[in-house]
């Protein structure tokens, strides 16, 4: 009796799995392929920012690194720059510059890389 019950359960599970595969292939379209999310587009911009000291560098790093879409951040006191790599689908240069200015620093210019 246990063997019959186990066989029935196994058959139901395999039927359920086969049905879900068929449904997924129905949504795949005529080509039979499943659509994939587009690859994320990362961009890099360098802002010219007047930084006074190491505390300024630390403040910018601690705050801008948590902005939505920021993937990498380099802050240089010597070059007076803030280099940001970001996900273009989540943020843009205007929002990043505004975030830097909100911290009290003037963004003098920018260079797209």
PDB file of N, CA and C in Angstrom:
ATOM      1  N   UNK A   1       0.829  -1.200   0.000  1.00  0.00           N
ATOM      2  CA  UNK A   1       0.000   0.000   0.000  1.00  0.00           C
ATOM      3  C   UNK A   1       0.868   1.256   0.000  1.00  0.00           C
ATOM      4  N   UNK A   2       1.947   1.251   0.799  1.00  0.00           N
ATOM      5  CA  UNK A   2       2.831   2.417   0.851  1.00  0.00           C
ATOM      6  C   UNK A   2       3.462   2.671  -0.510  1.00  0.00           C
ATOM      7  N   UNK A   3       3.820   1.581  -1.217  1.00  0.00           N
ATOM      8  CA  UNK A   3       4.449   1.735  -2.526  1.00  0.00           C
ATOM      9  C   UNK A   3       3.489   2.381  -3.522  1.00  0.00           C
ATOM     10  N   UNK A   4       2.239   2.042  -3.462  1.00  0.00           N
ATOM     11  CA  UNK A   4       1.240   2.619  -4.367  1.00  0.00           C
ATOM     12  C   UNK A   4       1.080   4.112  -4.080  1.00  0.00           C
ATOM     13  N   UNK A   5       1.015   4.480  -2.824  1.00  0.00           N
ATOM     14  CA  UNK A   5       0.865   5.882  -2.435  1.00  0.00           C
ATOM     15  C   UNK A   5       2.094   6.678  -2.874  1.00  0.00           C
ATOM     16  N   UNK A   6       3.272   6.129  -2.655  1.00  0.00           N
ATOM     17  CA  UNK A   6       4.507   6.816  -3.054  1.00  0.00           C
ATOM     18  C   UNK A   6       4.551   6.984  -4.559  1.00  0.00           C
ATOM     19  N   UNK A   7       4.162   5.969  -5.303  1.00  0.00           N
ATOM     20  CA  UNK A   7       4.142   6.060  -6.770  1.00  0.00           C
ATOM     21  C   UNK A   7       3.153   7.125  -7.243  1.00  0.00           C
ATOM     22  N   UNK A   8       1.994   7.182  -6.609  1.00  0.00           N
ATOM     23  CA  UNK A   8       0.993   8.190  -6.977  1.00  0.00           C
ATOM     24  C   UNK A   8       1.498   9.601  -6.701  1.00  0.00           C
ATOM     25  N   UNK A   9       2.119   9.787  -5.570  1.00  0.00           N
ATOM     26  CA  UNK A   9       2.670  11.109  -5.221  1.00  0.00           C
ATOM     27  C   UNK A   9       3.766  11.500  -6.202  1.00  0.00           C
ATOM     28  N   UNK A  10       4.650  10.564  -6.543  1.00  0.00           N
ATOM     29  CA  UNK A  10       5.721  10.835  -7.500  1.00  0.00           C
ATOM     30  C   UNK A  10       5.147  11.204  -8.861  1.00  0.00           C
ATOM     31  N   UNK A  11       4.081  10.491  -9.273  1.00  0.00           N
ATOM     32  CA  UNK A  11       3.445  10.786 -10.559  1.00  0.00           C
ATOM     33  C   UNK A  11       2.827  12.185 -10.551  1.00  0.00           C
ATOM     34  N   UNK A  12       2.185  12.554  -9.451  1.00  0.00           N
ATOM     35  CA  UNK A  12       1.587  13.887  -9.351  1.00  0.00           C
ATOM     36  C   UNK A  12       2.649  14.982  -9.394  1.00  0.00           C
ATOM     37  N   UNK A  13       3.751  14.754  -8.706  1.00  0.00           N
ATOM     38  CA  UNK A  13       4.827  15.744  -8.682  1.00  0.00           C
ATOM     39  C   UNK A  13       5.417  15.907 -10.078  1.00  0.00           C
ATOM     40  N   UNK A  14       5.687  14.802 -10.769  1.00  0.00           N
ATOM     41  CA  UNK A  14       6.266  14.900 -12.107  1.00  0.00           C
ATOM     42  C   UNK A  14       5.279  15.525 -13.085  1.00  0.00           C
ATOM     43  N   UNK A  15       3.988  15.216 -12.967  1.00  0.00           N
ATOM     44  CA  UNK A  15       2.980  15.835 -13.820  1.00  0.00           C
ATOM     45  C   UNK A  15       2.916  17.336 -13.568  1.00  0.00           C
ATOM     46  N   UNK A  16       2.963  17.719 -12.310  1.00  0.00           N
ATOM     47  CA  UNK A  16       2.929  19.138 -11.953  1.00  0.00           C
ATOM     48  C   UNK A  16       4.127  19.865 -12.537  1.00  0.00           C
ATOM     49  N   UNK A  17       5.314  19.266 -12.453  1.00  0.00           N
ATOM     50  CA  UNK A  17       6.525  19.871 -13.001  1.00  0.00           C
ATOM     51  C   UNK A  17       6.427  19.981 -14.514  1.00  0.00           C
ATOM     52  N   UNK A  18       5.945  18.936 -15.187  1.00  0.00           N
ATOM     53  CA  UNK A  18       5.819  18.947 -16.646  1.00  0.00           C
ATOM     54  C   UNK A  18       4.837  20.026 -17.088  1.00  0.00           C
ATOM     55  N   UNK A  19       3.754  20.205 -16.338  1.00  0.00           N
ATOM     56  CA  UNK A  19       2.773  21.237 -16.681  1.00  0.00           C
ATOM     57  C   UNK A  19       3.368  22.629 -16.568  1.00  0.00           C
ATOM     58  N   UNK A  20       4.167  22.864 -15.532  1.00  0.00           N
ATOM     59  CA  UNK A  20       4.764  24.189 -15.354  1.00  0.00           C
ATOM     60  C   UNK A  20       5.775  24.474 -16.450  1.00  0.00           C
ATOM     61  N   UNK A  21       6.484  23.446 -16.928  1.00  0.00           N
ATOM     62  CA  UNK A  21       7.428  23.638 -18.026  1.00  0.00           C
ATOM     63  C   UNK A  21       6.681  23.992 -19.291  1.00  0.00           C
ATOM     64  N   UNK A  22       5.547  23.320 -19.552  1.00  0.00           N
ATOM     65  CA  UNK A  22       4.753  23.616 -20.741  1.00  0.00           C
ATOM     66  C   UNK A  22       4.203  25.031 -20.695  1.00  0.00           C
ATOM     67  N   UNK A  23       3.720  25.458 -19.538  1.00  0.00           N
ATOM     68  CA  UNK A  23       3.192  26.810 -19.394  1.00  0.00           C
ATOM     69  C   UNK A  23       4.290  27.832 -19.639  1.00  0.00           C
ATOM     70  N   UNK A  24       5.482  27.589 -19.102  1.00  0.00           N
ATOM     71  CA  UNK A  24       6.590  28.520 -19.302  1.00  0.00           C
ATOM     72  C   UNK A  24       6.960  28.593 -20.771  1.00  0.00           C
ATOM     73  N   UNK A  25       6.927  27.463 -21.481  1.00  0.00           N
ATOM     74  CA  UNK A  25       7.283  27.499 -22.892  1.00  0.00           C
ATOM     75  C   UNK A  25       6.202  28.193 -23.707  1.00  0.00           C
ATOM     76  N   UNK A  26       4.941  28.166 -23.251  1.00  0.00           N
ATOM     77  CA  UNK A  26       3.878  28.891 -23.949  1.00  0.00           C
ATOM     78  C   UNK A  26       4.113  30.391 -23.907  1.00  0.00           C
ATOM     79  N   UNK A  27       4.676  30.886 -22.816  1.00  0.00           N
ATOM     80  CA  UNK A  27       4.948  32.311 -22.680  1.00  0.00           C
ATOM     81  C   UNK A  27       6.234  32.722 -23.384  1.00  0.00           C
ATOM     82  N   UNK A  28       7.011  31.774 -23.829  1.00  0.00           N
ATOM     83  CA  UNK A  28       8.303  32.081 -24.445  1.00  0.00           C
ATOM     84  C   UNK A  28       8.147  32.703 -25.822  1.00  0.00           C
ATOM     85  N   UNK A  29       7.002  32.564 -26.447  1.00  0.00           N
ATOM     86  CA  UNK A  29       6.801  33.165 -27.761  1.00  0.00           C
ATOM     87  C   UNK A  29       7.089  32.166 -28.867  1.00  0.00           C
ATOM     88  N   UNK A  30       7.038  32.647 -30.095  1.00  0.00           N
ATOM     89  CA  UNK A  30       7.191  31.776 -31.248  1.00  0.00           C
ATOM     90  C   UNK A  30       8.596  31.207 -31.378  1.00  0.00           C
ATOM     91  N   UNK A  31       9.592  31.957 -30.956  1.00  0.00           N
ATOM     92  CA  UNK A  31      10.962  31.496 -31.126  1.00  0.00           C
ATOM     93  C   UNK A  31      11.334  30.420 -30.125  1.00  0.00           C
ATOM     94  N   UNK A  32      10.568  30.269 -29.056  1.00  0.00           N
ATOM     95  CA  UNK A  32      10.866  29.251 -28.065  1.00  0.00           C
ATOM     96  C   UNK A  32      11.905  29.697 -27.052  1.00  0.00           C
ATOM     97  N   UNK A  33      12.269  30.954 -27.067  1.00  0.00           N
ATOM     98  CA  UNK A  33      13.256  31.448 -26.109  1.00  0.00           C
ATOM     99  C   UNK A  33      12.570  32.285 -25.048  1.00  0.00           C
ATOM    100  N   UNK A  34      13.145  32.298 -23.894  1.00  0.00           N
ATOM    101  CA  UNK A  34      12.608  33.073 -22.787  1.00  0.00           C
ATOM    102  C   UNK A  34      13.321  34.418 -22.768  1.00  0.00           C
ATOM    103  N   UNK A  35      12.573  35.494 -22.619  1.00  0.00           N
ATOM    104  CA  UNK A  35      13.200  36.815 -22.607  1.00  0.00           C
ATOM    105  C   UNK A  35      14.012  37.002 -21.332  1.00  0.00           C
ATOM    106  N   UNK A  36      15.104  37.707 -21.460  1.00  0.00           N
ATOM    107  CA  UNK A  36      16.020  37.941 -20.353  1.00  0.00           C
ATOM    108  C   UNK A  36      16.066  39.440 -20.103  1.00  0.00           C
ATOM    109  N   UNK A  37      16.236  39.808 -18.830  1.00  0.00           N
ATOM    110  CA  UNK A  37      16.339  41.217 -18.495  1.00  0.00           C
ATOM    111  C   UNK A  37      17.518  41.846 -19.233  1.00  0.00           C
ATOM    112  N   UNK A  38      17.376  43.087 -19.658  1.00  0.00           N
ATOM    113  CA  UNK A  38      18.508  43.743 -20.314  1.00  0.00           C
ATOM    114  C   UNK A  38      19.661  43.932 -19.335  1.00  0.00           C
ATOM    115  N   UNK A  39      20.860  43.893 -19.857  1.00  0.00           N
ATOM    116  CA  UNK A  39      22.049  44.049 -19.034  1.00  0.00           C
ATOM    117  C   UNK A  39      22.094  45.465 -18.468  1.00  0.00           C
ATOM    118  N   UNK A  40      22.514  45.580 -17.220  1.00  0.00           N
ATOM    119  CA  UNK A  40      22.585  46.889 -16.587  1.00  0.00           C
ATOM    120  C   UNK A  40      23.661  47.731 -17.250  1.00  0.00           C
ATOM    121  N   UNK A  41      23.345  49.007 -17.397  1.00  0.00           N
ATOM    122  CA  UNK A  41      24.288  49.928 -18.021  1.00  0.00           C
ATOM    123  C   UNK A  41      24.947  50.773 -16.939  1.00  0.00           C
ATOM    124  N   UNK A  42      26.239  50.564 -16.769  1.00  0.00           N
ATOM    125  CA  UNK A  42      26.986  51.336 -15.791  1.00  0.00           C
ATOM    126  C   UNK A  42      27.717  52.464 -16.512  1.00  0.00           C
ATOM    127  N   UNK A  43      27.675  53.643 -15.922  1.00  0.00           N
ATOM    128  CA  UNK A  43      28.369  54.814 -16.458  1.00  0.00           C
ATOM    129  C   UNK A  43      29.277  55.373 -15.380  1.00  0.00           C
ATOM    130  N   UNK A  44      30.278  56.111 -15.823  1.00  0.00           N
ATOM    131  CA  UNK A  44      31.204  56.742 -14.884  1.00  0.00           C
ATOM    132  C   UNK A  44      31.281  58.227 -15.190  1.00  0.00           C
ATOM    133  N   UNK A  45      31.222  59.032 -14.145  1.00  0.00           N
ATOM    134  CA  UNK A  45      31.348  60.480 -14.271  1.00  0.00           C
ATOM    135  C   UNK A  45      32.301  60.969 -13.189  1.00  0.00           C
ATOM    136  N   UNK A  46      33.084  61.990 -13.526  1.00  0.00           N
ATOM    137  CA  UNK A  46      33.995  62.597 -12.555  1.00  0.00           C
ATOM    138  C   UNK A  46      33.570  64.038 -12.339  1.00  0.00           C
ATOM    139  N   UNK A  47      33.283  64.370 -11.091  1.00  0.00           N
ATOM    140  CA  UNK A  47      32.887  65.728 -10.725  1.00  0.00           C
ATOM    141  C   UNK A  47      34.098  66.472 -10.165  1.00  0.00           C
ATOM    142  N   UNK A  48      34.238  67.739 -10.549  1.00  0.00           N
ATOM    143  CA  UNK A  48      35.246  68.614  -9.941  1.00  0.00           C
ATOM    144  C   UNK A  48      34.585  69.265  -8.737  1.00  0.00           C
ATOM    145  N   UNK A  49      35.107  68.962  -7.551  1.00  0.00           N
ATOM    146  CA  UNK A  49      34.497  69.414  -6.301  1.00  0.00           C
ATOM    147  C   UNK A  49      35.580  70.020  -5.416  1.00  0.00           C
ATOM    148  N   UNK A  50      35.277  71.159  -4.832  1.00  0.00           N
ATOM    149  CA  UNK A  50      36.235  71.801  -3.931  1.00  0.00           C
ATOM    150  C   UNK A  50      36.165  71.120  -2.565  1.00  0.00           C
ATOM    151  N   UNK A  51      37.195  70.304  -2.266  1.00  0.00           N
ATOM    152  CA  UNK A  51      37.290  69.602  -0.990  1.00  0.00           C
ATOM    153  C   UNK A  51      38.399  70.235  -0.163  1.00  0.00           C
ATOM    154  N   UNK A  52      38.142  70.475   1.135  1.00  0.00           N
ATOM    155  CA  UNK A  52      39.094  71.173   1.991  1.00  0.00           C
ATOM    156  C   UNK A  52      40.111  70.257   2.671  1.00  0.00           C
ATOM    157  N   UNK A  53      39.647  69.094   3.126  1.00  0.00           N
ATOM    158  CA  UNK A  53      40.500  68.255   3.981  1.00  0.00           C
ATOM    159  C   UNK A  53      40.059  66.795   3.916  1.00  0.00           C
ATOM    160  N   UNK A  54      40.717  65.956   4.691  1.00  0.00           N
ATOM    161  CA  UNK A  54      40.372  64.538   4.739  1.00  0.00           C
ATOM    162  C   UNK A  54      38.967  64.305   5.308  1.00  0.00           C
ATOM    163  N   UNK A  55      38.521  65.195   6.172  1.00  0.00           N
ATOM    164  CA  UNK A  55      37.158  65.067   6.701  1.00  0.00           C
ATOM    165  C   UNK A  55      36.122  65.242   5.593  1.00  0.00           C
ATOM    166  N   UNK A  56      36.422  66.131   4.650  1.00  0.00           N
ATOM    167  CA  UNK A  56      35.531  66.329   3.499  1.00  0.00           C
ATOM    168  C   UNK A  56      35.473  65.051   2.658  1.00  0.00           C
ATOM    169  N   UNK A  57      36.628  64.450   2.442  1.00  0.00           N
ATOM    170  CA  UNK A  57      36.707  63.209   1.669  1.00  0.00           C
ATOM    171  C   UNK A  57      35.883  62.116   2.353  1.00  0.00           C
ATOM    172  N   UNK A  58      36.057  61.979   3.644  1.00  0.00           N
ATOM    173  CA  UNK A  58      35.328  60.971   4.412  1.00  0.00           C
ATOM    174  C   UNK A  58      33.817  61.219   4.352  1.00  0.00           C
ATOM    175  N   UNK A  59      33.423  62.468   4.486  1.00  0.00           N
ATOM    176  CA  UNK A  59      32.006  62.820   4.460  1.00  0.00           C
ATOM    177  C   UNK A  59      31.374  62.465   3.114  1.00  0.00           C
ATOM    178  N   UNK A  60      32.075  62.783   2.031  1.00  0.00           N
ATOM    179  CA  UNK A  60      31.558  62.475   0.698  1.00  0.00           C
ATOM    180  C   UNK A  60      31.477  60.962   0.505  1.00  0.00           C
ATOM    181  N   UNK A  61      32.525  60.238   0.879  1.00  0.00           N
ATOM    182  CA  UNK A  61      32.530  58.778   0.725  1.00  0.00           C
ATOM    183  C   UNK A  61      31.392  58.130   1.512  1.00  0.00           C
ATOM    184  N   UNK A  62      31.213  58.551   2.741  1.00  0.00           N
ATOM    185  CA  UNK A  62      30.198  57.941   3.597  1.00  0.00           C
ATOM    186  C   UNK A  62      28.779  58.218   3.121  1.00  0.00           C
ATOM    187  N   UNK A  63      28.561  59.348   2.488  1.00  0.00           N
ATOM    188  CA  UNK A  63      27.202  59.709   2.085  1.00  0.00           C
ATOM    189  C   UNK A  63      26.870  59.334   0.641  1.00  0.00           C
ATOM    190  N   UNK A  64      27.750  59.603  -0.283  1.00  0.00           N
ATOM    191  CA  UNK A  64      27.458  59.368  -1.693  1.00  0.00           C
ATOM    192  C   UNK A  64      27.464  57.875  -2.022  1.00  0.00           C
ATOM    193  N   UNK A  65      28.258  57.102  -1.322  1.00  0.00           N
ATOM    194  CA  UNK A  65      28.300  55.668  -1.602  1.00  0.00           C
ATOM    195  C   UNK A  65      26.955  54.987  -1.342  1.00  0.00           C
ATOM    196  N   UNK A  66      26.091  55.599  -0.540  1.00  0.00           N
ATOM    197  CA  UNK A  66      24.783  55.031  -0.243  1.00  0.00           C
ATOM    198  C   UNK A  66      23.670  55.598  -1.121  1.00  0.00           C
ATOM    199  N   UNK A  67      23.998  56.455  -2.057  1.00  0.00           N
ATOM    200  CA  UNK A  67      22.989  56.969  -2.984  1.00  0.00           C
ATOM    201  C   UNK A  67      22.515  55.821  -3.879  1.00  0.00           C
ATOM    202  N   UNK A  68      21.264  55.856  -4.235  1.00  0.00           N
ATOM    203  CA  UNK A  68      20.679  54.810  -5.068  1.00  0.00           C
ATOM    204  C   UNK A  68      21.419  54.712  -6.407  1.00  0.00           C
ATOM    205  N   UNK A  69      21.848  53.506  -6.775  1.00  0.00           N
ATOM    206  CA  UNK A  69      22.488  53.265  -8.060  1.00  0.00           C
ATOM    207  C   UNK A  69      24.001  53.392  -8.079  1.00  0.00           C
ATOM    208  N   UNK A  70      24.609  53.893  -7.005  1.00  0.00           N
ATOM    209  CA  UNK A  70      26.070  54.057  -6.973  1.00  0.00           C
ATOM    210  C   UNK A  70      26.721  52.691  -6.796  1.00  0.00           C
ATOM    211  N   UNK A  71      27.651  52.367  -7.710  1.00  0.00           N
ATOM    212  CA  UNK A  71      28.333  51.070  -7.676  1.00  0.00           C
ATOM    213  C   UNK A  71      29.782  51.202  -7.229  1.00  0.00           C
ATOM    214  N   UNK A  72      30.425  52.319  -7.530  1.00  0.00           N
ATOM    215  CA  UNK A  72      31.820  52.535  -7.124  1.00  0.00           C
ATOM    216  C   UNK A  72      32.033  54.033  -6.939  1.00  0.00           C
ATOM    217  N   UNK A  73      32.951  54.365  -6.028  1.00  0.00           N
ATOM    218  CA  UNK A  73      33.194  55.772  -5.698  1.00  0.00           C
ATOM    219  C   UNK A  73      34.662  55.970  -5.355  1.00  0.00           C
ATOM    220  N   UNK A  74      35.266  56.987  -5.976  1.00  0.00           N
ATOM    221  CA  UNK A  74      36.640  57.365  -5.666  1.00  0.00           C
ATOM    222  C   UNK A  74      36.645  58.869  -5.396  1.00  0.00           C
ATOM    223  N   UNK A  75      37.184  59.256  -4.248  1.00  0.00           N
ATOM    224  CA  UNK A  75      37.253  60.663  -3.883  1.00  0.00           C
ATOM    225  C   UNK A  75      38.724  61.021  -3.702  1.00  0.00           C
ATOM    226  N   UNK A  76      39.176  62.075  -4.400  1.00  0.00           N
ATOM    227  CA  UNK A  76      40.577  62.472  -4.339  1.00  0.00           C
ATOM    228  C   UNK A  76      40.695  63.901  -3.827  1.00  0.00           C
ATOM    229  N   UNK A  77      41.353  64.060  -2.686  1.00  0.00           N
ATOM    230  CA  UNK A  77      41.604  65.385  -2.133  1.00  0.00           C
ATOM    231  C   UNK A  77      42.637  66.108  -2.989  1.00  0.00           C
ATOM    232  N   UNK A  78      43.648  65.381  -3.445  1.00  0.00           N
ATOM    233  CA  UNK A  78      44.722  65.964  -4.248  1.00  0.00           C
ATOM    234  C   UNK A  78      44.203  66.508  -5.587  1.00  0.00           C
ATOM    235  N   UNK A  79      43.359  65.722  -6.267  1.00  0.00           N
ATOM    236  CA  UNK A  79      42.827  66.141  -7.572  1.00  0.00           C
ATOM    237  C   UNK A  79      41.541  66.955  -7.457  1.00  0.00           C
ATOM    238  N   UNK A  80      40.969  67.002  -6.248  1.00  0.00           N
ATOM    239  CA  UNK A  80      39.703  67.703  -6.010  1.00  0.00           C
ATOM    240  C   UNK A  80      38.580  67.126  -6.894  1.00  0.00           C
ATOM    241  N   UNK A  81      38.508  65.783  -6.935  1.00  0.00           N
ATOM    242  CA  UNK A  81      37.506  65.122  -7.763  1.00  0.00           C
ATOM    243  C   UNK A  81      36.746  64.049  -6.995  1.00  0.00           C
ATOM    244  N   UNK A  82      35.545  63.784  -7.498  1.00  0.00           N
ATOM    245  CA  UNK A  82      34.709  62.684  -7.012  1.00  0.00           C
ATOM    246  C   UNK A  82      34.317  61.886  -8.252  1.00  0.00           C
ATOM    247  N   UNK A  83      34.831  60.671  -8.353  1.00  0.00           N
ATOM    248  CA  UNK A  83      34.564  59.793  -9.500  1.00  0.00           C
ATOM    249  C   UNK A  83      33.530  58.761  -9.086  1.00  0.00           C
ATOM    250  N   UNK A  84      32.410  58.729  -9.814  1.00  0.00           N
ATOM    251  CA  UNK A  84      31.293  57.854  -9.457  1.00  0.00           C
ATOM    252  C   UNK A  84      30.954  56.934 -10.626  1.00  0.00           C
ATOM    253  N   UNK A  85      30.876  55.634 -10.357  1.00  0.00           N
ATOM    254  CA  UNK A  85      30.348  54.670 -11.312  1.00  0.00           C
ATOM    255  C   UNK A  85      28.956  54.315 -10.823  1.00  0.00           C
ATOM    256  N   UNK A  86      27.959  54.432 -11.711  1.00  0.00           N
ATOM    257  CA  UNK A  86      26.573  54.268 -11.290  1.00  0.00           C
ATOM    258  C   UNK A  86      25.757  53.500 -12.314  1.00  0.00           C
ATOM    259  N   UNK A  87      24.635  52.978 -11.853  1.00  0.00           N
ATOM    260  CA  UNK A  87      23.673  52.273 -12.695  1.00  0.00           C
ATOM    261  C   UNK A  87      22.752  53.333 -13.306  1.00  0.00           C
ATOM    262  N   UNK A  88      22.826  53.481 -14.629  1.00  0.00           N
ATOM    263  CA  UNK A  88      22.078  54.528 -15.316  1.00  0.00           C
ATOM    264  C   UNK A  88      20.563  54.341 -15.230  1.00  0.00           C
ATOM    265  N   UNK A  89      20.103  53.139 -14.926  1.00  0.00           N
ATOM    266  CA  UNK A  89      18.659  52.920 -14.805  1.00  0.00           C
ATOM    267  C   UNK A  89      18.121  53.371 -13.453  1.00  0.00           C
ATOM    268  N   UNK A  90      19.018  53.643 -12.496  1.00  0.00           N
ATOM    269  CA  UNK A  90      18.580  54.018 -11.148  1.00  0.00           C
ATOM    270  C   UNK A  90      18.872  55.466 -10.782  1.00  0.00           C
ATOM    271  N   UNK A  91      19.839  56.092 -11.430  1.00  0.00           N
ATOM    272  CA  UNK A  91      20.177  57.476 -11.108  1.00  0.00           C
ATOM    273  C   UNK A  91      20.824  58.134 -12.314  1.00  0.00           C
ATOM    274  N   UNK A  92      21.145  59.407 -12.192  1.00  0.00           N
ATOM    275  CA  UNK A  92      21.827  60.108 -13.273  1.00  0.00           C
ATOM    276  C   UNK A  92      22.782  61.144 -12.690  1.00  0.00           C
ATOM    277  N   UNK A  93      23.513  61.819 -13.566  1.00  0.00           N
ATOM    278  CA  UNK A  93      24.527  62.780 -13.132  1.00  0.00           C
ATOM    279  C   UNK A  93      23.928  63.943 -12.351  1.00  0.00           C
ATOM    280  N   UNK A  94      22.760  64.391 -12.746  1.00  0.00           N
ATOM    281  CA  UNK A  94      22.115  65.517 -12.071  1.00  0.00           C
ATOM    282  C   UNK A  94      21.800  65.178 -10.616  1.00  0.00           C
ATOM    283  N   UNK A  95      21.276  63.989 -10.380  1.00  0.00           N
ATOM    284  CA  UNK A  95      20.940  63.571  -9.016  1.00  0.00           C
ATOM    285  C   UNK A  95      22.197  63.399  -8.170  1.00  0.00           C
ATOM    286  N   UNK A  96      23.256  62.858  -8.784  1.00  0.00           N
ATOM    287  CA  UNK A  96      24.501  62.678  -8.045  1.00  0.00           C
ATOM    288  C   UNK A  96      25.130  64.016  -7.686  1.00  0.00           C
ATOM    289  N   UNK A  97      25.123  64.955  -8.636  1.00  0.00           N
ATOM    290  CA  UNK A  97      25.662  66.296  -8.361  1.00  0.00           C
ATOM    291  C   UNK A  97      24.849  66.979  -7.266  1.00  0.00           C
ATOM    292  N   UNK A  98      23.535  66.813  -7.305  1.00  0.00           N
ATOM    293  CA  UNK A  98      22.677  67.400  -6.266  1.00  0.00           C
ATOM    294  C   UNK A  98      22.979  66.803  -4.894  1.00  0.00           C
ATOM    295  N   UNK A  99      23.271  65.510  -4.852  1.00  0.00           N
ATOM    296  CA  UNK A  99      23.598  64.856  -3.577  1.00  0.00           C
ATOM    297  C   UNK A  99      24.911  65.401  -3.009  1.00  0.00           C
ATOM    298  N   UNK A 100      25.881  65.665  -3.876  1.00  0.00           N
ATOM    299  CA  UNK A 100      27.159  66.246  -3.426  1.00  0.00           C
ATOM    300  C   UNK A 100      26.940  67.665  -2.916  1.00  0.00           C
ATOM    301  N   UNK A 101      26.152  68.439  -3.645  1.00  0.00           N
ATOM    302  CA  UNK A 101      25.874  69.817  -3.234  1.00  0.00           C
ATOM    303  C   UNK A 101      25.065  69.872  -1.944  1.00  0.00           C
ATOM    304  N   UNK A 102      24.218  68.877  -1.731  1.00  0.00           N
ATOM    305  CA  UNK A 102      23.431  68.815  -0.492  1.00  0.00           C
ATOM    306  C   UNK A 102      24.344  68.663   0.725  1.00  0.00           C
ATOM    307  N   UNK A 103      25.515  68.069   0.518  1.00  0.00           N
ATOM    308  CA  UNK A 103      26.493  67.931   1.611  1.00  0.00           C
ATOM    309  C   UNK A 103      27.241  69.228   1.890  1.00  0.00           C
ATOM    310  N   UNK A 104      27.053  70.221   1.020  1.00  0.00           N
ATOM    311  CA  UNK A 104      27.687  71.516   1.237  1.00  0.00           C
ATOM    312  C   UNK A 104      28.893  71.789   0.350  1.00  0.00           C
ATOM    313  N   UNK A 105      29.081  70.990  -0.701  1.00  0.00           N
ATOM    314  CA  UNK A 105      30.225  71.173  -1.592  1.00  0.00           C
ATOM    315  C   UNK A 105      29.758  71.639  -2.964  1.00  0.00           C
ATOM    316  N   UNK A 106      30.527  72.531  -3.570  1.00  0.00           N
ATOM    317  CA  UNK A 106      30.200  73.061  -4.869  1.00  0.00           C
ATOM    318  C   UNK A 106      30.748  72.148  -5.964  1.00  0.00           C
ATOM    319  N   UNK A 107      29.876  71.745  -6.871  1.00  0.00           N
ATOM    320  CA  UNK A 107      30.296  70.960  -8.033  1.00  0.00           C
ATOM    321  C   UNK A 107      30.605  71.953  -9.139  1.00  0.00           C
ATOM    322  N   UNK A 108      31.899  72.060  -9.489  1.00  0.00           N
ATOM    323  CA  UNK A 108      32.346  73.071 -10.462  1.00  0.00           C
ATOM    324  C   UNK A 108      32.228  72.582 -11.909  1.00  0.00           C
ATOM    325  N   UNK A 109      32.309  71.300 -12.115  1.00  0.00           N
ATOM    326  CA  UNK A 109      32.225  70.743 -13.461  1.00  0.00           C
ATOM    327  C   UNK A 109      32.165  69.234 -13.400  1.00  0.00           C
ATOM    328  N   UNK A 110      32.031  68.627 -14.596  1.00  0.00           N
ATOM    329  CA  UNK A 110      31.978  67.169 -14.639  1.00  0.00           C
ATOM    330  C   UNK A 110      32.572  66.685 -15.955  1.00  0.00           C
ATOM    331  N   UNK A 111      33.078  65.465 -15.927  1.00  0.00           N
ATOM    332  CA  UNK A 111      33.631  64.832 -17.118  1.00  0.00           C
ATOM    333  C   UNK A 111      33.042  63.439 -17.223  1.00  0.00           C
ATOM    334  N   UNK A 112      32.435  63.151 -18.364  1.00  0.00           N
ATOM    335  CA  UNK A 112      31.880  61.816 -18.633  1.00  0.00           C
ATOM    336  C   UNK A 112      33.013  60.912 -19.082  1.00  0.00           C
ATOM    337  N   UNK A 113      33.038  59.700 -18.601  1.00  0.00           N
ATOM    338  CA  UNK A 113      34.102  58.763 -18.993  1.00  0.00           C
ATOM    339  C   UNK A 113      33.531  57.560 -19.688  1.00  0.00           C
TER     340      UNK A 113
END
